[in-house]
Amino acid sequence: MKRKGVLVFVLFMLVLGGGCADFRTVGRVELKGEQVALSAEQAALYHEVANASPFIQSLDGYADVWIKTPKRQNRVFCNIRINRGHEARMIVSAGVLGWPVADMFFSQDSLYVHDMLNNRLFLGSNNDLNLEKIIGVNSGFKLLSESLLGLVKISEPLSAIRSVKEGSETLVFTLATYGGSKDVVINPSSRTLTALILKNRQGKPVTEIHFKNYETIESDGQHTLVPKEIEMVLYSSNADGITEQQLVIAYDERVFNKRENALRFSVPKKAKVVNLDDAGILPWM
């Protein structure tokens, strides 16, 4: 019995201890450019990128995910499935053995999280606070799911554009939003979204997302470019100053428009049910 207990402990430590090796963080990009008047060609480019390839409706892929917060950092492996605009599912594995440790299901209003290590089922509402508990970033479900997909739809019309800056390889459209402003950074050569920076009314960044390593994908006879790497930073203020929460996703493989039906989440048997709204940070974090 003693030897069995030691083996279980060693395996448990392997699962949790594999998260820090080969760790990646978000790379910063300095935006430079001269302010220019909005041209008809730039307006057409903005419309194209803002539309975000609407024919892409689902994703099924495998990715390495790095999460860094002021208190912890983890590297995990995820099977990510998304039905665009409706639901998402992430099956998380960790450690050198690649054991599954969590099964997360996101609908537009609810979260279901199966903690496989302890056979607990967390149920709660899909809000920023609960997203922070389970994945370390409180981006909001719509922005998170579109970022995971690599295709963020920008809903602001041309009338929201307040300025345009033109650099050597970038166009930066600054938009007025309800909560402040938004910088939409586009590569005019590839006609792709390079970065999205959300700012508060004081002009301070609150969310920054980078899209990198684009590849051409084809579905139903249509082609588009989709990034394989997504980096997200969320900023917050506290007594210690500005803190960051980082999420880096790098896809190893993925398929688009594979699923047409709703994603299924099977409630685990004999799992202890816990109210996610009342829970703290979950064990894989």
Short mmCIF file of C-alpha atoms in Angstrom, two decimals:
data_model
loop_
_atom_site.label_atom_id
_atom_site.label_comp_id
_atom_site.label_asym_id
_atom_site.label_seq_id
_atom_site.Cartn_x
_atom_site.Cartn_y
_atom_site.Cartn_z
CA MET A 1 0.00 0.00 0.00
CA LYS A 2 2.87 2.37 0.83
CA ARG A 3 4.57 1.72 -2.52
CA LYS A 4 1.25 2.25 -4.34
CA GLY A 5 0.79 5.57 -2.56
CA VAL A 6 4.28 6.72 -3.57
CA LEU A 7 3.56 5.80 -7.21
CA VAL A 8 0.31 7.78 -7.24
CA PHE A 9 2.11 10.79 -5.72
CA VAL A 10 4.90 10.64 -8.33
CA LEU A 11 2.40 10.42 -11.18
CA PHE A 12 0.42 13.31 -9.75
CA MET A 13 3.54 15.47 -9.55
CA LEU A 14 4.42 14.60 -13.17
CA VAL A 15 0.99 15.76 -14.28
CA LEU A 16 1.26 19.09 -12.44
CA GLY A 17 4.97 19.63 -12.88
CA GLY A 18 5.10 19.49 -16.67
CA GLY A 19 3.60 22.96 -17.02
CA CYS A 20 6.71 25.13 -16.68
CA ALA A 21 9.12 23.58 -19.18
CA ASP A 22 9.67 25.41 -22.47
CA PHE A 23 7.46 28.28 -21.34
CA ARG A 24 6.30 30.96 -23.79
CA THR A 25 5.08 34.47 -23.06
CA VAL A 26 3.51 37.21 -25.15
CA GLY A 27 5.86 39.18 -27.39
CA ARG A 28 5.34 42.93 -27.54
CA VAL A 29 5.05 44.84 -30.82
CA GLU A 30 5.68 48.58 -31.06
CA LEU A 31 3.20 50.29 -33.37
CA LYS A 32 4.66 53.09 -35.48
CA GLY A 33 3.15 55.11 -38.29
CA GLU A 34 2.08 58.45 -39.69
CA GLN A 35 -1.49 59.64 -39.40
CA VAL A 36 -3.24 59.69 -42.78
CA ALA A 37 -6.70 60.41 -44.14
CA LEU A 38 -8.95 57.37 -44.59
CA SER A 39 -8.94 56.33 -48.26
CA ALA A 40 -11.52 54.26 -50.12
CA GLU A 41 -9.02 51.40 -50.45
CA GLN A 42 -8.35 51.43 -46.69
CA ALA A 43 -12.08 51.49 -45.96
CA ALA A 44 -12.58 48.41 -48.16
CA LEU A 45 -9.69 46.65 -46.41
CA TYR A 46 -11.21 47.46 -43.00
CA HIS A 47 -14.58 45.99 -44.07
CA GLU A 48 -12.91 42.82 -45.37
CA VAL A 49 -10.87 42.17 -42.22
CA ALA A 50 -13.70 43.19 -39.86
CA ASN A 51 -15.99 40.64 -41.52
CA ALA A 52 -13.61 37.86 -40.32
CA SER A 53 -14.35 35.12 -42.88
CA PRO A 54 -17.99 34.37 -41.95
CA PHE A 55 -18.02 31.07 -43.87
CA ILE A 56 -15.82 29.56 -41.11
CA GLN A 57 -18.35 28.21 -38.60
CA SER A 58 -16.44 25.66 -36.51
CA LEU A 59 -12.98 24.53 -35.42
CA ASP A 60 -11.65 21.22 -34.10
CA GLY A 61 -7.97 21.37 -33.20
CA TYR A 62 -5.09 20.52 -30.87
CA ALA A 63 -2.93 23.24 -29.34
CA ASP A 64 -0.26 23.97 -26.79
CA VAL A 65 -1.49 26.59 -24.33
CA TRP A 66 0.62 28.69 -21.97
CA ILE A 67 -1.06 30.61 -19.13
CA LYS A 68 0.76 33.17 -17.00
CA THR A 69 -0.73 35.18 -14.13
CA PRO A 70 0.94 37.12 -11.28
CA LYS A 71 0.68 34.01 -9.07
CA ARG A 72 1.33 31.06 -11.38
CA GLN A 73 2.29 29.85 -14.82
CA ASN A 74 1.23 26.65 -16.55
CA ARG A 75 1.69 24.93 -19.87
CA VAL A 76 -1.04 22.53 -20.95
CA PHE A 77 -2.19 20.70 -24.06
CA CYS A 78 -5.76 21.24 -25.29
CA ASN A 79 -8.26 19.71 -27.67
CA ILE A 80 -10.24 22.84 -28.64
CA ARG A 81 -13.64 22.66 -30.33
CA ILE A 82 -15.67 25.72 -31.24
CA ASN A 83 -19.07 26.24 -32.83
CA ARG A 84 -18.72 29.88 -33.78
CA GLY A 85 -20.91 32.23 -31.79
CA HIS A 86 -22.57 29.47 -29.79
CA GLU A 87 -20.38 27.14 -27.74
CA ALA A 88 -16.89 25.82 -27.14
CA ARG A 89 -15.22 22.87 -25.44
CA MET A 90 -11.66 22.46 -24.17
CA ILE A 91 -10.27 19.13 -22.98
CA VAL A 92 -7.07 19.94 -21.10
CA SER A 93 -4.13 17.56 -20.64
CA ALA A 94 -0.97 18.27 -18.67
CA GLY A 95 2.42 16.87 -17.71
CA VAL A 96 4.83 14.55 -19.48
CA LEU A 97 2.20 11.79 -19.57
CA GLY A 98 -0.39 13.99 -21.25
CA TRP A 99 -3.13 12.96 -18.86
CA PRO A 100 -6.50 14.75 -19.20
CA VAL A 101 -7.09 16.92 -16.14
CA ALA A 102 -10.13 19.00 -17.09
CA ASP A 103 -13.06 18.97 -19.49
CA MET A 104 -14.55 22.44 -19.98
CA PHE A 105 -17.77 23.21 -21.82
CA PHE A 106 -18.79 26.81 -22.57
CA SER A 107 -22.25 27.82 -23.75
CA GLN A 108 -23.36 31.42 -24.17
CA ASP A 109 -24.67 31.57 -20.59
CA SER A 110 -23.27 28.57 -18.70
CA LEU A 111 -20.02 26.78 -17.86
CA TYR A 112 -19.50 23.08 -17.06
CA VAL A 113 -16.05 22.10 -15.82
CA HIS A 114 -15.14 18.51 -14.91
CA ASP A 115 -12.10 18.45 -12.62
CA MET A 116 -10.88 14.96 -13.53
CA LEU A 117 -8.17 14.84 -10.88
CA ASN A 118 -10.73 15.05 -8.09
CA ASN A 119 -13.91 13.99 -9.96
CA ARG A 120 -15.70 17.25 -9.26
CA LEU A 121 -18.16 18.95 -11.60
CA PHE A 122 -18.22 22.74 -11.42
CA LEU A 123 -21.38 24.41 -12.70
CA GLY A 124 -21.82 28.15 -13.06
CA SER A 125 -22.67 31.11 -15.21
CA ASN A 126 -20.48 32.08 -18.15
CA ASN A 127 -19.06 35.41 -16.98
CA ASP A 128 -15.67 37.12 -16.87
CA LEU A 129 -14.98 36.14 -13.24
CA ASN A 130 -15.65 32.44 -13.79
CA LEU A 131 -13.55 32.41 -16.97
CA GLU A 132 -10.67 33.83 -14.94
CA LYS A 133 -11.08 31.04 -12.38
CA ILE A 134 -10.75 28.26 -14.94
CA ILE A 135 -8.31 29.58 -17.57
CA GLY A 136 -6.64 32.56 -15.90
CA VAL A 137 -8.00 35.35 -18.14
CA ASN A 138 -11.27 37.25 -17.81
CA SER A 139 -11.71 38.24 -21.43
CA GLY A 140 -15.41 37.49 -21.79
CA PHE A 141 -16.71 34.47 -23.71
CA LYS A 142 -17.34 36.13 -27.10
CA LEU A 143 -13.86 37.63 -27.35
CA LEU A 144 -12.22 34.47 -25.95
CA SER A 145 -13.98 32.09 -28.35
CA GLU A 146 -13.33 34.29 -31.40
CA SER A 147 -9.68 34.68 -30.35
CA LEU A 148 -9.31 30.89 -30.00
CA LEU A 149 -10.81 30.55 -33.46
CA GLY A 150 -8.35 33.17 -34.76
CA LEU A 151 -11.14 35.17 -36.41
CA VAL A 152 -12.43 38.14 -34.41
CA LYS A 153 -15.40 39.94 -35.93
CA ILE A 154 -15.18 43.73 -35.52
CA SER A 155 -18.69 45.17 -35.31
CA GLU A 156 -17.90 48.91 -35.36
CA PRO A 157 -18.88 50.72 -38.61
CA LEU A 158 -16.64 53.05 -40.60
CA SER A 159 -18.19 56.01 -38.78
CA ALA A 160 -16.51 54.79 -35.56
CA ILE A 161 -13.01 55.29 -37.02
CA ARG A 162 -11.31 58.26 -35.34
CA SER A 163 -7.87 58.02 -36.93
CA VAL A 164 -5.72 55.94 -39.30
CA LYS A 165 -1.97 55.46 -38.93
CA GLU A 166 0.08 53.99 -41.75
CA GLY A 167 3.36 52.20 -41.04
CA SER A 168 5.76 50.22 -43.20
CA GLU A 169 3.79 46.97 -42.73
CA THR A 170 0.73 48.02 -40.75
CA LEU A 171 -2.42 50.09 -40.81
CA VAL A 172 -3.76 51.05 -37.40
CA PHE A 173 -7.45 52.00 -37.27
CA THR A 174 -8.43 53.64 -33.96
CA LEU A 175 -12.14 53.23 -33.26
CA ALA A 176 -14.41 54.86 -30.71
CA THR A 177 -16.20 52.26 -28.56
CA TYR A 178 -18.73 52.34 -25.74
CA GLY A 179 -16.05 51.67 -23.12
CA GLY A 180 -13.23 53.73 -24.62
CA SER A 181 -11.40 52.95 -27.84
CA LYS A 182 -10.07 50.06 -29.92
CA ASP A 183 -6.95 49.82 -32.10
CA VAL A 184 -7.38 47.47 -35.06
CA VAL A 185 -3.96 46.62 -36.51
CA ILE A 186 -4.01 45.22 -40.06
CA ASN A 187 -1.26 43.96 -42.35
CA PRO A 188 -2.27 45.48 -45.72
CA SER A 189 -0.07 43.10 -47.73
CA SER A 190 -1.64 39.90 -46.41
CA ARG A 191 -4.99 41.59 -45.60
CA THR A 192 -5.02 40.03 -42.13
CA LEU A 193 -5.64 41.18 -38.56
CA THR A 194 -2.30 41.52 -36.77
CA ALA A 195 -3.45 42.80 -33.39
CA LEU A 196 -6.45 44.10 -31.49
CA ILE A 197 -5.95 46.48 -28.56
CA LEU A 198 -8.89 47.49 -26.36
CA LYS A 199 -8.47 50.62 -24.22
CA ASN A 200 -10.51 52.24 -21.46
CA ARG A 201 -11.78 55.83 -21.42
CA GLN A 202 -8.40 56.98 -20.05
CA GLY A 203 -6.61 55.48 -23.05
CA LYS A 204 -4.99 52.67 -21.04
CA PRO A 205 -4.90 49.16 -22.62
CA VAL A 206 -7.15 46.60 -20.93
CA THR A 207 -6.90 43.78 -23.49
CA GLU A 208 -4.28 43.13 -26.17
CA ILE A 209 -4.45 40.27 -28.68
CA HIS A 210 -1.85 39.34 -31.31
CA PHE A 211 -2.43 37.01 -34.27
CA LYS A 212 0.61 35.34 -35.81
CA ASN A 213 1.83 32.63 -38.20
CA TYR A 214 -1.06 32.73 -40.66
CA GLU A 215 -1.77 29.79 -42.94
CA THR A 216 -4.14 29.40 -45.87
CA ILE A 217 -7.11 27.09 -45.22
CA GLU A 218 -9.81 25.89 -47.60
CA SER A 219 -13.42 24.96 -46.86
CA ASP A 220 -16.27 24.38 -49.29
CA GLY A 221 -14.26 25.86 -52.13
CA GLN A 222 -13.42 29.07 -50.26
CA HIS A 223 -9.97 30.12 -49.04
CA THR A 224 -8.86 32.38 -46.22
CA LEU A 225 -5.89 33.02 -43.94
CA VAL A 226 -6.17 31.97 -40.28
CA PRO A 227 -3.47 32.40 -37.59
CA LYS A 228 -1.94 29.35 -35.93
CA GLU A 229 -0.72 31.38 -32.94
CA ILE A 230 -2.81 33.69 -30.75
CA GLU A 231 -1.44 35.73 -27.85
CA MET A 232 -3.67 37.51 -25.35
CA VAL A 233 -2.79 39.92 -22.54
CA LEU A 234 -5.28 41.33 -20.02
CA TYR A 235 -4.24 44.26 -17.86
CA SER A 236 -5.67 45.18 -14.46
CA SER A 237 -4.82 47.71 -11.75
CA ASN A 238 -4.40 47.00 -8.06
CA ALA A 239 -2.46 48.29 -5.05
CA ASP A 240 0.77 46.91 -6.53
CA GLY A 241 0.30 48.68 -9.87
CA ILE A 242 -0.54 47.21 -13.28
CA THR A 243 -0.69 43.40 -13.46
CA GLU A 244 -0.91 41.13 -16.49
CA GLN A 245 -2.65 37.85 -17.31
CA GLN A 246 -1.29 36.14 -20.43
CA LEU A 247 -2.65 33.39 -22.64
CA VAL A 248 -0.65 31.96 -25.58
CA ILE A 249 -2.22 29.41 -27.94
CA ALA A 250 -0.20 27.59 -30.63
CA TYR A 251 -2.11 25.08 -32.78
CA ASP A 252 -0.40 21.86 -33.82
CA GLU A 253 -3.26 20.76 -36.06
CA ARG A 254 -6.88 21.75 -36.71
CA VAL A 255 -9.85 21.24 -39.01
CA PHE A 256 -12.45 23.87 -39.90
CA ASN A 257 -16.17 23.36 -40.56
CA LYS A 258 -15.97 19.72 -39.48
CA ARG A 259 -18.93 19.77 -37.08
CA GLU A 260 -22.40 21.01 -37.85
CA ASN A 261 -24.18 19.65 -34.77
CA ALA A 262 -24.07 21.03 -31.24
CA LEU A 263 -21.14 20.01 -29.07
CA ARG A 264 -21.98 17.37 -26.48
CA PHE A 265 -20.92 17.35 -22.84
CA SER A 266 -21.67 14.19 -20.85
CA VAL A 267 -22.21 14.79 -17.14
CA PRO A 268 -19.67 12.57 -15.30
CA LYS A 269 -21.08 9.89 -13.04
CA LYS A 270 -20.62 10.12 -9.27
CA ALA A 271 -18.88 13.47 -9.54
CA LYS A 272 -19.26 15.92 -6.65
CA VAL A 273 -21.19 18.96 -7.92
CA VAL A 274 -19.75 22.35 -6.93
CA ASN A 275 -21.18 25.82 -7.62
CA LEU A 276 -18.52 27.49 -9.78
CA ASP A 277 -19.82 30.93 -8.81
CA ASP A 278 -18.75 30.21 -5.21
CA ALA A 279 -15.46 28.41 -6.03
CA GLY A 280 -11.95 29.83 -6.00
CA ILE A 281 -9.21 29.23 -8.59
CA LEU A 282 -9.40 25.66 -9.84
CA PRO A 283 -6.58 23.10 -9.30
CA TRP A 284 -5.07 23.07 -12.82
CA MET A 285 -4.50 26.84 -12.48
#
